[in-house]
Coordinates of N, CA, C and O in Angstrom, one line a residue:
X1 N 8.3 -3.2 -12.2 CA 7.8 -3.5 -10.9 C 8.9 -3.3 -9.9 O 9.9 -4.0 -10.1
X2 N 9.0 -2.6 -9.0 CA 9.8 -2.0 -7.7 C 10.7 -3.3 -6.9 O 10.1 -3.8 -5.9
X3 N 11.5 -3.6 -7.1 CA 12.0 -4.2 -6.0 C 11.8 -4.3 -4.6 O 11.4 -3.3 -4.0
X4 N 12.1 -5.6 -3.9 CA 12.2 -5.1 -2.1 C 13.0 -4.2 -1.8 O 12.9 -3.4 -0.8
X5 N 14.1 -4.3 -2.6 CA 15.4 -2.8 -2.3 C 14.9 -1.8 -2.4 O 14.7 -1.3 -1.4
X6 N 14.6 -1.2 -3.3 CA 13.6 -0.2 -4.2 C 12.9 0.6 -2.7 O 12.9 1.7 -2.3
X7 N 12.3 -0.7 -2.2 CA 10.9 -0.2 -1.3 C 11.6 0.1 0.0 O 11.3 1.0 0.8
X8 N 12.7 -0.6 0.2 CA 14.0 -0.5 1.5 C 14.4 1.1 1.4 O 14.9 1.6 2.4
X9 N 14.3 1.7 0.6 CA 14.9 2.8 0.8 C 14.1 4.2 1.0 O 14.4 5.4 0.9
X10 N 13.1 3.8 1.2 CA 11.7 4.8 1.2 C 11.8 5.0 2.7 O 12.1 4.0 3.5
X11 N 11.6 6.3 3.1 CA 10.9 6.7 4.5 C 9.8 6.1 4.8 O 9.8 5.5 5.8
X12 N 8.2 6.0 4.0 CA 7.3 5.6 4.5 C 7.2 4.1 3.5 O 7.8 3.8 2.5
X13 N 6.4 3.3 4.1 CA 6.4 2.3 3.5 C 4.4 1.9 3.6 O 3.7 1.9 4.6
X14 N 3.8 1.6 2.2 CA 2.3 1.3 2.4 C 2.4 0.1 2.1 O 3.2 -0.5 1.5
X15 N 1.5 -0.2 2.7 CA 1.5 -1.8 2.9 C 0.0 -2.2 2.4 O -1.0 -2.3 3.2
X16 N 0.0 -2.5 1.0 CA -1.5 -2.5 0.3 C -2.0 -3.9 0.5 O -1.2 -4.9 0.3
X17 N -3.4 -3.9 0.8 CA -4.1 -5.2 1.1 C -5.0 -5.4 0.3 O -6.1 -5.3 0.8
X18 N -5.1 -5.7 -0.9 CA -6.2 -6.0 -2.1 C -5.6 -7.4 -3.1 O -4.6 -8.0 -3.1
X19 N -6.6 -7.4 -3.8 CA -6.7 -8.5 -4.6 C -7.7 -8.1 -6.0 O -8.6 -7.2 -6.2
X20 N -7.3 -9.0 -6.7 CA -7.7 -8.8 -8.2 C -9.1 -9.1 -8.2 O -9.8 -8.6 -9.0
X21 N -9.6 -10.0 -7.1 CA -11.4 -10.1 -7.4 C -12.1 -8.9 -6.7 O -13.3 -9.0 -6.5
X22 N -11.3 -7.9 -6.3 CA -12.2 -6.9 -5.2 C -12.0 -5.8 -6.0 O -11.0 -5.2 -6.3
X23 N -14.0 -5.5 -6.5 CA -14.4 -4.3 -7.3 C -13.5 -3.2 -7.0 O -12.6 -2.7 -7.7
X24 N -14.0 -2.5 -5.6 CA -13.0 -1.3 -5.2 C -11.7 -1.3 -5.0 O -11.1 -0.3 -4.5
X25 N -10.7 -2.5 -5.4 CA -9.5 -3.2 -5.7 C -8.9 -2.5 -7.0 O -7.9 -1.9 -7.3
X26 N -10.0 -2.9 -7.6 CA -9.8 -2.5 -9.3 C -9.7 -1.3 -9.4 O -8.7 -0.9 -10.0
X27 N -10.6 -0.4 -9.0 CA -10.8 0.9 -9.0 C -9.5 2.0 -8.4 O -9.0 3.1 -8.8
X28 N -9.3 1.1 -7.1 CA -7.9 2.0 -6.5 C -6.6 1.5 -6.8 O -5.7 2.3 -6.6
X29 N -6.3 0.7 -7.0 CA -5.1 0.2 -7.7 C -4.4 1.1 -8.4 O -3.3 1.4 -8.0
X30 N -5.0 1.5 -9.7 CA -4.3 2.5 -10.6 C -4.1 3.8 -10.3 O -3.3 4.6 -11.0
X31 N -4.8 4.2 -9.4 CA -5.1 5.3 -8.7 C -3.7 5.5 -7.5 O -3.2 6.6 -7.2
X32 N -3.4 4.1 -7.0 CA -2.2 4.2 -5.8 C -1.0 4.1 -6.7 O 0.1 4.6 -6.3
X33 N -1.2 3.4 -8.1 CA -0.2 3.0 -8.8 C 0.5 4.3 -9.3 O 1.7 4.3 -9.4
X34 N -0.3 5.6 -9.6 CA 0.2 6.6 -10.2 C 0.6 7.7 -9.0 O 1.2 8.7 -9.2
X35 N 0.2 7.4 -8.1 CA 0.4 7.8 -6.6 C 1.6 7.7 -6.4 O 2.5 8.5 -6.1
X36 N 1.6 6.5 -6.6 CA 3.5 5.7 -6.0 C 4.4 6.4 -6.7 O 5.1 7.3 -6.2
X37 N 4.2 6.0 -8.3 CA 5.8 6.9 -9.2 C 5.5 8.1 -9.1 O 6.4 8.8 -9.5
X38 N 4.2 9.0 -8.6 CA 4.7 10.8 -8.1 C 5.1 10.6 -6.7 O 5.8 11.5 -6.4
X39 N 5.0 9.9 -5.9 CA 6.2 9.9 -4.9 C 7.0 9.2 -4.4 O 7.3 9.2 -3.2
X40 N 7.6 8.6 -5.3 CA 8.5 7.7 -5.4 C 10.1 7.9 -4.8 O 10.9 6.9 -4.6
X41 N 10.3 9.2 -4.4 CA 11.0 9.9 -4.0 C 11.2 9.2 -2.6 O 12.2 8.6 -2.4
X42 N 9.9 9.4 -1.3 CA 9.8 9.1 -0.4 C 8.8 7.6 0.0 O 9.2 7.1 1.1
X43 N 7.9 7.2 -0.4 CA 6.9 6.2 -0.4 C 7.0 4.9 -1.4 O 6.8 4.9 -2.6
X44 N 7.3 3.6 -0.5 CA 7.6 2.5 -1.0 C 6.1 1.8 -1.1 O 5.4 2.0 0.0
X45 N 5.4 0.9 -2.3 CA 4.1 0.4 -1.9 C 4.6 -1.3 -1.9 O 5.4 -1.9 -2.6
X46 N 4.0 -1.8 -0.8 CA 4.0 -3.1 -0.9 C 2.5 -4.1 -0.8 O 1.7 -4.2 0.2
X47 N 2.5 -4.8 -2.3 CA 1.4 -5.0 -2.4 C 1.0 -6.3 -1.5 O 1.9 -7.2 -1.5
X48 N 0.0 -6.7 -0.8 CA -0.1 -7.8 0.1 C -1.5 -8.8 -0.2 O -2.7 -8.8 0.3
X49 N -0.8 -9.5 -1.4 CA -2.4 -10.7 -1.7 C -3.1 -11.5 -1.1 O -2.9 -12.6 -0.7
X50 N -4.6 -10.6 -1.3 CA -5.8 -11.5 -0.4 C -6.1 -12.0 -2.3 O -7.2 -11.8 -2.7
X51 N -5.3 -12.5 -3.1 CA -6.0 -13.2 -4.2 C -6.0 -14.6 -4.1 O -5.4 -15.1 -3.2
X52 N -6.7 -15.2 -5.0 CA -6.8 -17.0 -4.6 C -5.9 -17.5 -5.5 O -6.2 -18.7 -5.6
X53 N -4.9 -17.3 -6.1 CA -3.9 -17.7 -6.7 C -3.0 -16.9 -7.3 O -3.4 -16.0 -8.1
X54 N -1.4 -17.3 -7.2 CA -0.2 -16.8 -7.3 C -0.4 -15.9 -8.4 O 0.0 -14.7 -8.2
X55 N -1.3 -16.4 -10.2 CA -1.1 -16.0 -11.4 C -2.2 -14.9 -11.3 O -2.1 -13.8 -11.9
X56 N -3.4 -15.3 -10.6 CA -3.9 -13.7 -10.5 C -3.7 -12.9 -10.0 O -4.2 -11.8 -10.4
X57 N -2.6 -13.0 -8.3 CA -1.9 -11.9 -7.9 C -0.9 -11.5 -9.2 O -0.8 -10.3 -9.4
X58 N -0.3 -12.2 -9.9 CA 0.7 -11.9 -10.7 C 0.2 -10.7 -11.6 O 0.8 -9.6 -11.6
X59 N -0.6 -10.7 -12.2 CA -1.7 -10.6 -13.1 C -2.4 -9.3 -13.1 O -2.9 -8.7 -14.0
X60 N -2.3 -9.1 -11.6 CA -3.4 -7.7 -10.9 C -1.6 -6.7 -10.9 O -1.6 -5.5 -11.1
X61 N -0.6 -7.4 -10.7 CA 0.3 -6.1 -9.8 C 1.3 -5.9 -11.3 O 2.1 -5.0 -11.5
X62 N 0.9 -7.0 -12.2 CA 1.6 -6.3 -13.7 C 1.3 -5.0 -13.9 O 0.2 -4.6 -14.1
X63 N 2.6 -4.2 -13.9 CA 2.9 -2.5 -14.6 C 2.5 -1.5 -13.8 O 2.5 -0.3 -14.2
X64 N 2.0 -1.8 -12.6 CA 1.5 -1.4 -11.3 C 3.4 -0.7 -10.7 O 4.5 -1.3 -10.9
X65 N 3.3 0.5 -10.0 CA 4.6 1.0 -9.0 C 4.4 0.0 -7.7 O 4.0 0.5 -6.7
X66 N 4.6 -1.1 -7.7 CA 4.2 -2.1 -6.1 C 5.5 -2.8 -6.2 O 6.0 -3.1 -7.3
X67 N 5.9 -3.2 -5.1 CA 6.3 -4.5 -4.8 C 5.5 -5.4 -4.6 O 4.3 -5.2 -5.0
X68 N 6.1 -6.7 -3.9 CA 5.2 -7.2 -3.3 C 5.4 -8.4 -2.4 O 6.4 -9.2 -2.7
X69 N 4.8 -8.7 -1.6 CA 5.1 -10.3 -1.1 C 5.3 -11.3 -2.0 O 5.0 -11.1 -3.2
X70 N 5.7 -12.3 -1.7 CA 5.0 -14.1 -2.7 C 4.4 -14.1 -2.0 O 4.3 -13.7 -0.8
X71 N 3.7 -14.8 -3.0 CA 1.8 -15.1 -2.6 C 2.1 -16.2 -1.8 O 2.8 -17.2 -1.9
X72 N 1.0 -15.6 -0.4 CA 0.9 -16.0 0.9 C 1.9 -16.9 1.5 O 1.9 -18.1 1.9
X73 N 2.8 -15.8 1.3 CA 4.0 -15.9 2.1 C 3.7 -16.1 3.9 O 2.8 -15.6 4.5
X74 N 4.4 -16.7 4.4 CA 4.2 -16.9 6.0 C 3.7 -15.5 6.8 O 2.9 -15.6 7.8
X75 N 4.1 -14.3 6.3 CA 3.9 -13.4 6.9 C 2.5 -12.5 7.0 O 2.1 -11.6 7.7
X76 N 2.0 -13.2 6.0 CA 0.9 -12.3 5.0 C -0.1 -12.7 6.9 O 0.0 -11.7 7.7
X77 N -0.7 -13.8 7.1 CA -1.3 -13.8 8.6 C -1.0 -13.0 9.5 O -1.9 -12.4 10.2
X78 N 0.4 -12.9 9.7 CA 0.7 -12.2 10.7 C 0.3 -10.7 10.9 O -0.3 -10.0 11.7
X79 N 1.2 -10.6 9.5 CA 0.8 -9.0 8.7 C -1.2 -8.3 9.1 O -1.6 -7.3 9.7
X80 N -1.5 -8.9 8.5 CA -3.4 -9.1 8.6 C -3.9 -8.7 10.0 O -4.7 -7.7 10.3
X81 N -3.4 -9.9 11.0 CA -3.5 -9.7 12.5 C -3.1 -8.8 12.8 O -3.9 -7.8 13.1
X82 N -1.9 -8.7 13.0 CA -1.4 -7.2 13.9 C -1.4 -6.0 13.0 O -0.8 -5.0 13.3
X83 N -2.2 -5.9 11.7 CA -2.5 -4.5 11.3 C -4.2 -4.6 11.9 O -5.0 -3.6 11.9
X84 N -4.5 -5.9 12.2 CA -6.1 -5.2 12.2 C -7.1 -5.4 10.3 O -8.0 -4.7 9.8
X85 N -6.5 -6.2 9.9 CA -7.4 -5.6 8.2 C -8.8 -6.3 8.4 O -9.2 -7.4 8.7
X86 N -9.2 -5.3 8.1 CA -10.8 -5.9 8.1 C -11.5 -5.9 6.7 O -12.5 -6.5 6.4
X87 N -10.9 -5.3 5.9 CA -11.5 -4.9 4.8 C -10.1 -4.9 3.3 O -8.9 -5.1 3.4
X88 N -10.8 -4.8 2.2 CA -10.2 -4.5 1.0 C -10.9 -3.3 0.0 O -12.0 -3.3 -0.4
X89 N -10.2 -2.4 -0.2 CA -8.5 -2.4 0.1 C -8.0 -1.4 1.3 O -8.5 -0.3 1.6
X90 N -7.4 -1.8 1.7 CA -6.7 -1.2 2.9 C -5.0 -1.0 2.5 O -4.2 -1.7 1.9
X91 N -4.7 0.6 3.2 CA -3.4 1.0 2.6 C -3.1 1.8 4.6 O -3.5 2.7 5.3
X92 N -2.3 0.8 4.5 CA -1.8 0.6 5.9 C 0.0 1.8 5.3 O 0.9 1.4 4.6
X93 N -0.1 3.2 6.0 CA 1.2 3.9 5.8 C 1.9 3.6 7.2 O 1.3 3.7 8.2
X94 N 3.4 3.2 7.2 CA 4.3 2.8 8.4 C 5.9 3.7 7.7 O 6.3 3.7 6.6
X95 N 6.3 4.3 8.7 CA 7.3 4.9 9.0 C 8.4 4.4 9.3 O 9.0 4.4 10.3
X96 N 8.8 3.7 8.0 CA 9.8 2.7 8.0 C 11.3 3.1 8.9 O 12.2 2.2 8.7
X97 N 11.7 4.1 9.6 CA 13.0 4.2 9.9 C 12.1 3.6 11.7 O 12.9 3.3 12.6
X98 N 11.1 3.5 11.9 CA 10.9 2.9 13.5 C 9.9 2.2 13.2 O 9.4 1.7 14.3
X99 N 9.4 1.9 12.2 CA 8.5 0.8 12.3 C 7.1 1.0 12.7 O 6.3 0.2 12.3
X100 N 6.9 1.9 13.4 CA 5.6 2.4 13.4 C 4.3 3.2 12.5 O 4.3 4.1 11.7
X101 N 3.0 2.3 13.0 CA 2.4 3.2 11.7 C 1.6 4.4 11.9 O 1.1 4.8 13.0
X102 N 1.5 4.9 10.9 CA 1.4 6.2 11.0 C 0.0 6.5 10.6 O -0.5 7.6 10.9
X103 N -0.9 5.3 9.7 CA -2.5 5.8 9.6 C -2.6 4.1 8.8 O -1.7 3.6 8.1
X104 N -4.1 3.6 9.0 CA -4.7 2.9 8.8 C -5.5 3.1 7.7 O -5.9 2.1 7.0
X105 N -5.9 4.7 7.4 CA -6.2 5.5 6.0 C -5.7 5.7 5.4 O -6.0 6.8 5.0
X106 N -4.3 5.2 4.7 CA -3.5 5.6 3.6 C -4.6 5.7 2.1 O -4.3 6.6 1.3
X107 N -5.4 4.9 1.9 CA -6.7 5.1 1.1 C -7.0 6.2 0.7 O -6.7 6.8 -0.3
X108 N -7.9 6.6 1.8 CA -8.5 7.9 2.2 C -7.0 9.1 2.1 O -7.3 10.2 1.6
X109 N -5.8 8.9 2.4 CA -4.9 9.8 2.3 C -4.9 10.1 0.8 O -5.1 11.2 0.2
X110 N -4.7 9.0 0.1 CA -3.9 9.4 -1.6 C -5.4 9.5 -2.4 O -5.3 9.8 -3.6
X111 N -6.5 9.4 -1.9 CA -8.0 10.1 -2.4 C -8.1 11.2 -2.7 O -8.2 11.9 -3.7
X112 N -8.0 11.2 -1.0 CA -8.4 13.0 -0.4 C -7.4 13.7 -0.5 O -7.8 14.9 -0.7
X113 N -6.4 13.7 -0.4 CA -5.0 14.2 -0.1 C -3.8 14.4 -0.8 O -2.8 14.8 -0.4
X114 N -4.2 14.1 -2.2 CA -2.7 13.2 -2.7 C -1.3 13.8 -3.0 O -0.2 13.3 -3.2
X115 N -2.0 15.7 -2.9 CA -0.8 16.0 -2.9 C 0.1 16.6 -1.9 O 1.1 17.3 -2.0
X116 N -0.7 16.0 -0.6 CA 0.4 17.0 0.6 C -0.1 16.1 1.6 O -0.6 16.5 2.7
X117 N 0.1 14.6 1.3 CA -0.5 13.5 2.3 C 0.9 13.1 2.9 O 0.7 12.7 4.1
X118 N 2.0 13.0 2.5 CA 3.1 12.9 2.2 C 4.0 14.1 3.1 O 5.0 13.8 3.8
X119 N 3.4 15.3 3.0 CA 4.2 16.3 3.7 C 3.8 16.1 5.0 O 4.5 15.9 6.0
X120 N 1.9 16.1 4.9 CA 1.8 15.8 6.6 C 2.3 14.6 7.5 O 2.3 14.6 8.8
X121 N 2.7 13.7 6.8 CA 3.3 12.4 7.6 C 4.5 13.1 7.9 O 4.6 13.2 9.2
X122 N 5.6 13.7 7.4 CA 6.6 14.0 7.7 C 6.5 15.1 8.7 O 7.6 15.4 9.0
X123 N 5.6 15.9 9.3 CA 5.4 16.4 10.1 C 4.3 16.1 11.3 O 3.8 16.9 12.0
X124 N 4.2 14.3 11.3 CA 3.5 14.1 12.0 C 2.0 13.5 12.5 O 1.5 12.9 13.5
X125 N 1.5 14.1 10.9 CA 0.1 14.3 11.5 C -0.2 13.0 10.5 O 0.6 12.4 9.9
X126 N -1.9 12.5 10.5 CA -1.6 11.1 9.5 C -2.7 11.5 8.2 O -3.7 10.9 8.0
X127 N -2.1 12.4 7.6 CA -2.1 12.5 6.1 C -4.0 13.5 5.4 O -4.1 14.1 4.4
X128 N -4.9 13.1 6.6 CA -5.9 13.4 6.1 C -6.7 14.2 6.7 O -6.8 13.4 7.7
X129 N -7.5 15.4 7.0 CA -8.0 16.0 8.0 C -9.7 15.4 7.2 O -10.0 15.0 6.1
X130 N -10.4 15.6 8.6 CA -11.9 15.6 8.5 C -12.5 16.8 8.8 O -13.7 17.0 8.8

């Protein structure tokens, strides 16, 4: 499992909003997990628990490429509010050298996208065309 240093040194940083009781949780997890160590190069994941206790977040992000918060850490509210989460799972991508984010569909990016979702962020655009 990835360190906070690990995740410190990534250009983009995803900022994952799921939990172990949420069906389509289950489903994309391993899907972002294998996502992360092919781009591990540039993309840090940080996992952010909407679970109802410490041992089942513990539980869900075992062997998983994530960091993660401690469970509901002070910031996890704040984090929630000023991204807007309305839903699970949500993969919030931010552009860690200014802090700004770059798509609210990081999801939909490593779905649809997964192998040049990564180049489009570095050129600006946010990862997924329609």
């Amino acid at each position: 499992m990835p360190s906070r240093e690990y995740v410190a040194t990534k250009a983009y940083i995803g900022l994952y909003f799921s939990a172990a009781w949420c069906p389509p949780c289950r489903a994309f997890s391993p899907k972002l997990s294998k996502w992360a160590k092919e781009h591990e190069d540039d993309v840090g994941v940080i996992f952010v628990s909407h679970d109802t206790s410490e041992k089942e977040m513990l539980g869900f992000v075992q062997n998983k490429n994530f960091a993660f918060m401690p469970f509901r850490d002070r910031t996890f509210t704040t984090l929630n509010q000023i991204l807007s989460v309305s839903m699970l799972p949500t993969l919030v991508i931010v552009n860690r050298s200014n802090g700004k984010v770059i798509t609210h569909w990081g999801r939909t990016c490593v779905e649809k996208n997964p192998d040049h979702c990564v180049e489009e962020w570095k050129n600006g655009r946010a990862g997924v065309s329609w």
